[in-house]
Amino acid sequence: MGFITAGVIIALIVIWAITTYNSLVKLRNKCENAWSQVSVVLKRRADLIPNLVETVKGYAKHESETLEKVMAARNAFTNAATPEDMMASSGEITRALGRLFAVAEAYPDLKANQNFTSLQNDLRDTENKIQYARQFYNDAVNAFKNKCEMFPSNIIANMGGFKPMPFFEVEEADKEVPKVQF
């Protein structure tokens, strides 16, 4: 009778360990999938930027510093190797685009340009998609982080080498309104 009880307890522990391990793998994969979705929309935004810059160049020739900052931020994003680097460069793109759109306000002809308006709308739509993808990613990271840190699943997480992924956070500089001098 004692062997049967011990066998049942061991079987339950093994089943729990396997189930916990599999749920950690599932949550990690969900995080990776969510990040790939963020990456796709960030790439779309980066792809729209050269067209926007070319459109603005014709109207705002003396705003070259702003345009250079936008392109430098885009290049930093395209050269980013890790999600953390992509997150940081994404924040820089957001700040640079904010400055660019603030500059564009000073050029009525540019604001009336159909190509500029279309690109601005595409970027606005993409920014909305980025916000949604960031939220989905952060929700997945939160669920994975909870599973990795809560007892008793943290035992399996530590044994399996599961490490929580970083949240996609808004930098303090991104919360500020861009300052533009004319």
mmCIF file of C-alpha atoms in Angstrom:
data_model
loop_
_atom_site.group_PDB
_atom_site.id
_atom_site.type_symbol
_atom_site.label_atom_id
_atom_site.label_comp_id
_atom_site.label_asym_id
_atom_site.label_seq_id
_atom_site.Cartn_x
_atom_site.Cartn_y
_atom_site.Cartn_z
ATOM 1 C CA MET A 1 0.000 0.000 0.000
ATOM 2 C CA GLY A 2 2.890 2.401 0.846
ATOM 3 C CA PHE A 3 4.532 1.796 -2.538
ATOM 4 C CA ILE A 4 1.304 2.587 -4.363
ATOM 5 C CA THR A 5 0.856 5.851 -2.456
ATOM 6 C CA ALA A 6 4.494 6.820 -3.081
ATOM 7 C CA GLY A 7 4.097 5.893 -6.768
ATOM 8 C CA VAL A 8 0.966 8.015 -7.096
ATOM 9 C CA ILE A 9 2.679 10.983 -5.411
ATOM 10 C CA ILE A 10 5.729 10.649 -7.660
ATOM 11 C CA ALA A 11 3.488 10.335 -10.734
ATOM 12 C CA LEU A 12 1.582 13.492 -9.726
ATOM 13 C CA ILE A 13 4.841 15.412 -9.205
ATOM 14 C CA VAL A 14 6.149 14.274 -12.609
ATOM 15 C CA ILE A 15 2.864 15.223 -14.315
ATOM 16 C CA TRP A 16 2.902 18.613 -12.578
ATOM 17 C CA ALA A 17 6.539 19.213 -13.621
ATOM 18 C CA ILE A 18 5.835 18.293 -17.244
ATOM 19 C CA THR A 19 2.697 20.426 -17.359
ATOM 20 C CA THR A 20 4.486 23.391 -15.784
ATOM 21 C CA TYR A 21 7.449 23.068 -18.139
ATOM 22 C CA ASN A 22 5.153 22.907 -21.160
ATOM 23 C CA SER A 23 3.179 25.941 -20.012
ATOM 24 C CA LEU A 24 6.448 27.884 -19.601
ATOM 25 C CA VAL A 25 7.483 26.932 -23.134
ATOM 26 C CA LYS A 26 4.056 27.966 -24.427
ATOM 27 C CA LEU A 27 4.239 31.354 -22.677
ATOM 28 C CA ARG A 28 7.818 31.973 -23.871
ATOM 29 C CA ASN A 29 6.745 31.180 -27.434
ATOM 30 C CA LYS A 30 3.780 33.534 -27.072
ATOM 31 C CA CYS A 31 6.201 36.292 -26.001
ATOM 32 C CA GLU A 32 8.467 35.593 -28.963
ATOM 33 C CA ASN A 33 5.493 35.643 -31.329
ATOM 34 C CA ALA A 34 4.237 38.888 -29.813
ATOM 35 C CA TRP A 35 7.705 40.418 -30.216
ATOM 36 C CA SER A 36 7.812 39.373 -33.862
ATOM 37 C CA GLN A 37 4.509 41.209 -34.380
ATOM 38 C CA VAL A 38 5.979 44.328 -32.745
ATOM 39 C CA SER A 39 9.035 43.960 -34.945
ATOM 40 C CA VAL A 40 6.900 43.761 -38.099
ATOM 41 C CA VAL A 41 5.063 47.016 -37.419
ATOM 42 C CA LEU A 42 8.260 48.763 -36.297
ATOM 43 C CA LYS A 43 9.851 47.683 -39.588
ATOM 44 C CA ARG A 44 6.829 49.013 -41.503
ATOM 45 C CA ARG A 45 7.279 52.376 -39.811
ATOM 46 C CA ALA A 46 10.989 52.364 -40.627
ATOM 47 C CA ASP A 47 10.168 51.571 -44.265
ATOM 48 C CA LEU A 48 7.799 54.558 -44.513
ATOM 49 C CA ILE A 49 10.338 57.057 -43.168
ATOM 50 C CA PRO A 50 12.561 57.488 -46.291
ATOM 51 C CA ASN A 51 9.509 58.392 -48.402
ATOM 52 C CA LEU A 52 8.359 60.865 -45.771
ATOM 53 C CA VAL A 53 11.804 62.450 -45.534
ATOM 54 C CA GLU A 54 12.047 62.799 -49.327
ATOM 55 C CA THR A 55 8.642 64.462 -49.421
ATOM 56 C CA VAL A 56 9.588 66.926 -46.677
ATOM 57 C CA LYS A 57 12.989 67.720 -48.235
ATOM 58 C CA GLY A 58 11.379 69.527 -51.148
ATOM 59 C CA TYR A 59 9.491 71.889 -48.865
ATOM 60 C CA ALA A 60 11.778 72.321 -45.886
ATOM 61 C CA LYS A 61 15.282 72.470 -47.292
ATOM 62 C CA HIS A 62 16.705 74.341 -44.310
ATOM 63 C CA GLU A 63 15.364 71.752 -41.843
ATOM 64 C CA SER A 64 18.147 69.320 -42.744
ATOM 65 C CA GLU A 65 19.138 68.725 -39.112
ATOM 66 C CA THR A 66 15.654 67.413 -38.284
ATOM 67 C CA LEU A 67 15.643 65.220 -41.388
ATOM 68 C CA GLU A 68 19.106 63.869 -40.546
ATOM 69 C CA LYS A 69 17.953 62.970 -37.043
ATOM 70 C CA VAL A 70 14.956 61.098 -38.439
ATOM 71 C CA MET A 71 17.169 59.116 -40.816
ATOM 72 C CA ALA A 72 19.779 58.469 -38.105
ATOM 73 C CA ALA A 73 17.058 57.105 -35.825
ATOM 74 C CA ARG A 74 15.751 54.920 -38.645
ATOM 75 C CA ASN A 75 19.259 53.621 -39.363
ATOM 76 C CA ALA A 76 19.775 52.822 -35.688
ATOM 77 C CA PHE A 77 16.579 50.782 -35.795
ATOM 78 C CA THR A 78 17.525 48.880 -38.938
ATOM 79 C CA ASN A 79 20.933 48.060 -37.422
ATOM 80 C CA ALA A 80 19.513 46.980 -34.040
ATOM 81 C CA ALA A 81 20.414 43.387 -33.231
ATOM 82 C CA THR A 82 18.435 42.727 -30.053
ATOM 83 C CA PRO A 83 14.887 43.466 -28.942
ATOM 84 C CA GLU A 84 16.302 45.867 -26.353
ATOM 85 C CA ASP A 85 18.187 47.793 -29.060
ATOM 86 C CA MET A 86 15.062 47.826 -31.227
ATOM 87 C CA MET A 87 13.002 49.177 -28.321
ATOM 88 C CA ALA A 88 15.520 51.956 -27.660
ATOM 89 C CA SER A 89 15.817 52.941 -31.312
ATOM 90 C CA SER A 90 12.030 52.843 -31.678
ATOM 91 C CA GLY A 91 11.796 55.490 -28.976
ATOM 92 C CA GLU A 92 14.293 57.627 -30.854
ATOM 93 C CA ILE A 93 12.255 57.269 -34.055
ATOM 94 C CA THR A 94 9.126 58.350 -32.179
ATOM 95 C CA ARG A 95 10.876 61.467 -30.865
ATOM 96 C CA ALA A 96 12.397 62.300 -34.274
ATOM 97 C CA LEU A 97 9.066 61.895 -36.076
ATOM 98 C CA GLY A 98 7.405 64.102 -33.473
ATOM 99 C CA ARG A 99 9.942 66.837 -34.226
ATOM 100 C CA LEU A 100 9.473 66.309 -37.974
ATOM 101 C CA PHE A 101 5.699 66.652 -37.787
ATOM 102 C CA ALA A 102 6.060 69.730 -35.601
ATOM 103 C CA VAL A 103 8.340 71.267 -38.247
ATOM 104 C CA ALA A 104 5.851 70.327 -40.966
ATOM 105 C CA GLU A 105 3.223 72.465 -39.242
ATOM 106 C CA ALA A 106 5.202 75.541 -40.340
ATOM 107 C CA TYR A 107 4.815 74.647 -44.026
ATOM 108 C CA PRO A 108 1.208 74.973 -45.237
ATOM 109 C CA ASP A 109 2.139 73.776 -48.749
ATOM 110 C CA LEU A 110 3.684 70.642 -47.276
ATOM 111 C CA LYS A 111 0.641 69.944 -45.127
ATOM 112 C CA ALA A 112 -1.504 70.242 -48.261
ATOM 113 C CA ASN A 113 0.733 67.876 -50.263
ATOM 114 C CA GLN A 114 -1.232 64.701 -50.957
ATOM 115 C CA ASN A 115 1.846 62.458 -50.735
ATOM 116 C CA PHE A 116 2.800 63.928 -47.350
ATOM 117 C CA THR A 117 -0.761 63.603 -46.069
ATOM 118 C CA SER A 118 -0.948 59.999 -47.231
ATOM 119 C CA LEU A 119 2.391 59.142 -45.613
ATOM 120 C CA GLN A 120 1.374 60.918 -42.417
ATOM 121 C CA ASN A 121 -1.858 58.886 -42.311
ATOM 122 C CA ASP A 122 0.057 55.661 -42.990
ATOM 123 C CA LEU A 123 2.431 56.490 -40.143
ATOM 124 C CA ARG A 124 -0.461 57.350 -37.830
ATOM 125 C CA ASP A 125 -2.096 54.007 -38.662
ATOM 126 C CA THR A 126 1.215 52.221 -38.117
ATOM 127 C CA GLU A 127 1.715 53.971 -34.758
ATOM 128 C CA ASN A 128 -1.702 52.674 -33.668
ATOM 129 C CA LYS A 129 -0.683 49.171 -34.705
ATOM 130 C CA ILE A 130 2.587 49.572 -32.799
ATOM 131 C CA GLN A 131 0.693 50.565 -29.659
ATOM 132 C CA TYR A 132 -1.557 47.522 -29.953
ATOM 133 C CA ALA A 133 1.387 45.195 -30.639
ATOM 134 C CA ARG A 134 3.334 46.646 -27.683
ATOM 135 C CA GLN A 135 0.354 46.090 -25.400
ATOM 136 C CA PHE A 136 -0.073 42.493 -26.610
ATOM 137 C CA TYR A 137 3.664 41.878 -26.189
ATOM 138 C CA ASN A 138 3.707 43.354 -22.684
ATOM 139 C CA ASP A 139 0.664 41.262 -21.701
ATOM 140 C CA ALA A 140 2.455 38.109 -22.913
ATOM 141 C CA VAL A 141 5.649 39.101 -21.090
ATOM 142 C CA ASN A 142 3.667 39.739 -17.907
ATOM 143 C CA ALA A 143 2.036 36.277 -18.008
ATOM 144 C CA PHE A 144 5.403 34.630 -18.693
ATOM 145 C CA LYS A 145 7.132 36.646 -15.969
ATOM 146 C CA ASN A 146 4.435 35.719 -13.445
ATOM 147 C CA LYS A 147 4.804 32.038 -14.301
ATOM 148 C CA CYS A 148 8.612 32.271 -13.988
ATOM 149 C CA GLU A 149 8.492 34.038 -10.635
ATOM 150 C CA MET A 150 5.518 32.490 -8.826
ATOM 151 C CA PHE A 151 5.875 29.502 -6.563
ATOM 152 C CA PRO A 152 5.922 26.593 -7.303
ATOM 153 C CA SER A 153 6.359 27.065 -11.078
ATOM 154 C CA ASN A 154 9.490 29.145 -10.417
ATOM 155 C CA ILE A 155 11.229 25.881 -9.440
ATOM 156 C CA ILE A 156 10.713 24.457 -12.928
ATOM 157 C CA ALA A 157 11.514 27.836 -14.520
ATOM 158 C CA ASN A 158 14.847 27.995 -12.702
ATOM 159 C CA MET A 159 15.683 24.371 -13.515
ATOM 160 C CA GLY A 160 14.710 24.899 -17.179
ATOM 161 C CA GLY A 161 16.649 28.157 -17.509
ATOM 162 C CA PHE A 162 13.576 30.271 -18.317
ATOM 163 C CA LYS A 163 14.279 33.997 -18.011
ATOM 164 C CA PRO A 164 11.579 36.675 -18.252
ATOM 165 C CA MET A 165 11.767 38.966 -21.253
ATOM 166 C CA PRO A 166 11.917 42.769 -20.985
ATOM 167 C CA PHE A 167 8.783 44.871 -21.108
ATOM 168 C CA PHE A 168 8.474 47.359 -23.965
ATOM 169 C CA GLU A 169 8.400 50.526 -21.894
ATOM 170 C CA VAL A 170 7.999 54.124 -22.958
ATOM 171 C CA GLU A 171 11.083 56.172 -22.189
ATOM 172 C CA GLU A 172 10.664 59.412 -20.258
ATOM 173 C CA ALA A 173 11.833 61.403 -23.290
ATOM 174 C CA ASP A 174 8.975 59.910 -25.349
ATOM 175 C CA LYS A 175 6.430 61.349 -22.930
ATOM 176 C CA GLU A 176 7.546 64.925 -23.630
ATOM 177 C CA VAL A 177 6.129 67.133 -26.356
ATOM 178 C CA PRO A 178 8.825 67.773 -29.000
ATOM 179 C CA LYS A 179 10.384 71.221 -28.897
ATOM 180 C CA VAL A 180 10.836 72.897 -32.252
ATOM 181 C CA GLN A 181 12.502 76.233 -32.867
ATOM 182 C CA PHE A 182 11.749 78.213 -36.020
#
